[in-house]
Amino acid sequence: MDQQTFMMAYLVLLFLPCVFSSRGRILSAGYESMTSQVPYSGIRKVLTTNNKECKFPFRQGGRIHHHCLTIRSSKPWCSLTHNFDRDQQYGFCAPQKIIPDVSVHTSRKITDPCQVTLCQNGGVRTRIPHTNNSECSCPESFTGTHCEHKKCYEIVHLHYYDTGETWGRIHLRNVEQCTCVAGEIECERVRYTMCRSNPCQNDGTCRRITATRKEVCNCRWGYGGPHCSVEPESECYTGRGTDYRGVVDTTVSGARCMAWNSDLLYDELHVGTVDASSRKGLGNHAYCRNPEKDKMPWCYTLNDGAISWEYCDVPACVMSVSFSRRIIPFNVPKPSNPGKKHVCGKRHKKRLSIARVRIMGGNSALPGTHPWMAAIYIGESDFCAGTLVSSCWIVSAAHCFFRNPLKSQLRVVLGQQRFNVTGPNTRTFGVQEYIFPKQFSVFNPTLHDIVLIKLAKQDGRA
């Protein structure tokens, strides 16, 4: 083979992937798509016929979907939240747009289809289940369509924050409000007061930021996390690992764990009380835990579009033979190729239900899983609960308002998990009005005991 023939063959092989990848410029039938930076990095932004955004992935029928469906409908549709099973909100996907494969003179930059498939910063391109599309699976420290944006790692909370996110912390005895700016943390000292109640665990101290009304914790040495519930130095587990509070978040097969408060886990995990979830080590994180006394720590995972679970890559502790009786990790042997292991006939069964305490016939929520729950604060001392029944309306008990409190004394918090503790999953509203039924009487408050509360609008909407 002469040199010219060799060069021609080399060029053909070089551009062959571009020829076959050009089909990716025709978007999947049934919906409109465009790239977007969303929490699930690399997922396309799909719009409905009402110009609302589809939320991918979403849960429907206990399975996880990454594309529009035609189940129970001749028109492709999608969920408007990450959990259709829970929220039942949907829209019909907009018609497809076909990008013509022609060259035109334009001031816009046309991206080479062979270049857009590259994932940056250690990201790995993976196929979206049940589609011909793929996406970048980013390391935890990066986000974006191509993993191009760096997150901010908060050493106090042991958590990565996206660009633009804000949070409070106590660092070097200073109470600070921080923001993630282009991958860097920027903080400023803020005013604070003492907390009315202390959500901090393991003898942590609490302060309340005046401007945001959010509680922040100062943890003792050896503990971390927003509420001092994590032990970052814990290298192994004892017994069955029910008390393990370390930071391992991968399974024995190398899969990434799902956050315990993920919307996708609705109907999978139920705990008896809010305090019970905290005692079990669960919360807004993806660390391995053993809340129901299995044989070792485990976590939920996504396996080919379905929710599954695996035991975690956490070693068991054994006693050293030396006189110091030091506990050392004991690594359990792993299969030679755990990622390729196939189990025939085994199906996902784990539906956690921890014994309920004091709550009869109900299940408490992990943070963010029940955003319609309303906490109603009346003045400085009174408290009642309610439920969001429409975009601006709360239903509650009329006897809570029998003293006719001023509307300026009322505060409604949606999505709150702990009493008077706000966080990233909560929203606070004022009250525009509250309405009693005509039959309600303060002299017999157990009858017709219902009140409608209209939320005050923020930025033109409630």
mmCIF file of C-alpha atoms in Angstrom, residues 457-462:
data_model
loop_
_atom_site.group_PDB
_atom_site.id
_atom_site.type_symbol
_atom_site.label_atom_id
_atom_site.label_comp_id
_atom_site.label_asym_id
_atom_site.label_seq_id
_atom_site.Cartn_x
_atom_site.Cartn_y
_atom_site.Cartn_z
ATOM 1 C CA LYS A 457 -48.370 36.493 45.929
ATOM 2 C CA GLN A 458 -44.627 36.832 45.420
ATOM 3 C CA ASP A 459 -43.427 38.373 42.162
ATOM 4 C CA GLY A 460 -46.961 38.182 40.818
ATOM 5 C CA ARG A 461 -47.529 34.518 41.624
ATOM 6 C CA ALA A 462 -48.181 32.243 44.590
#
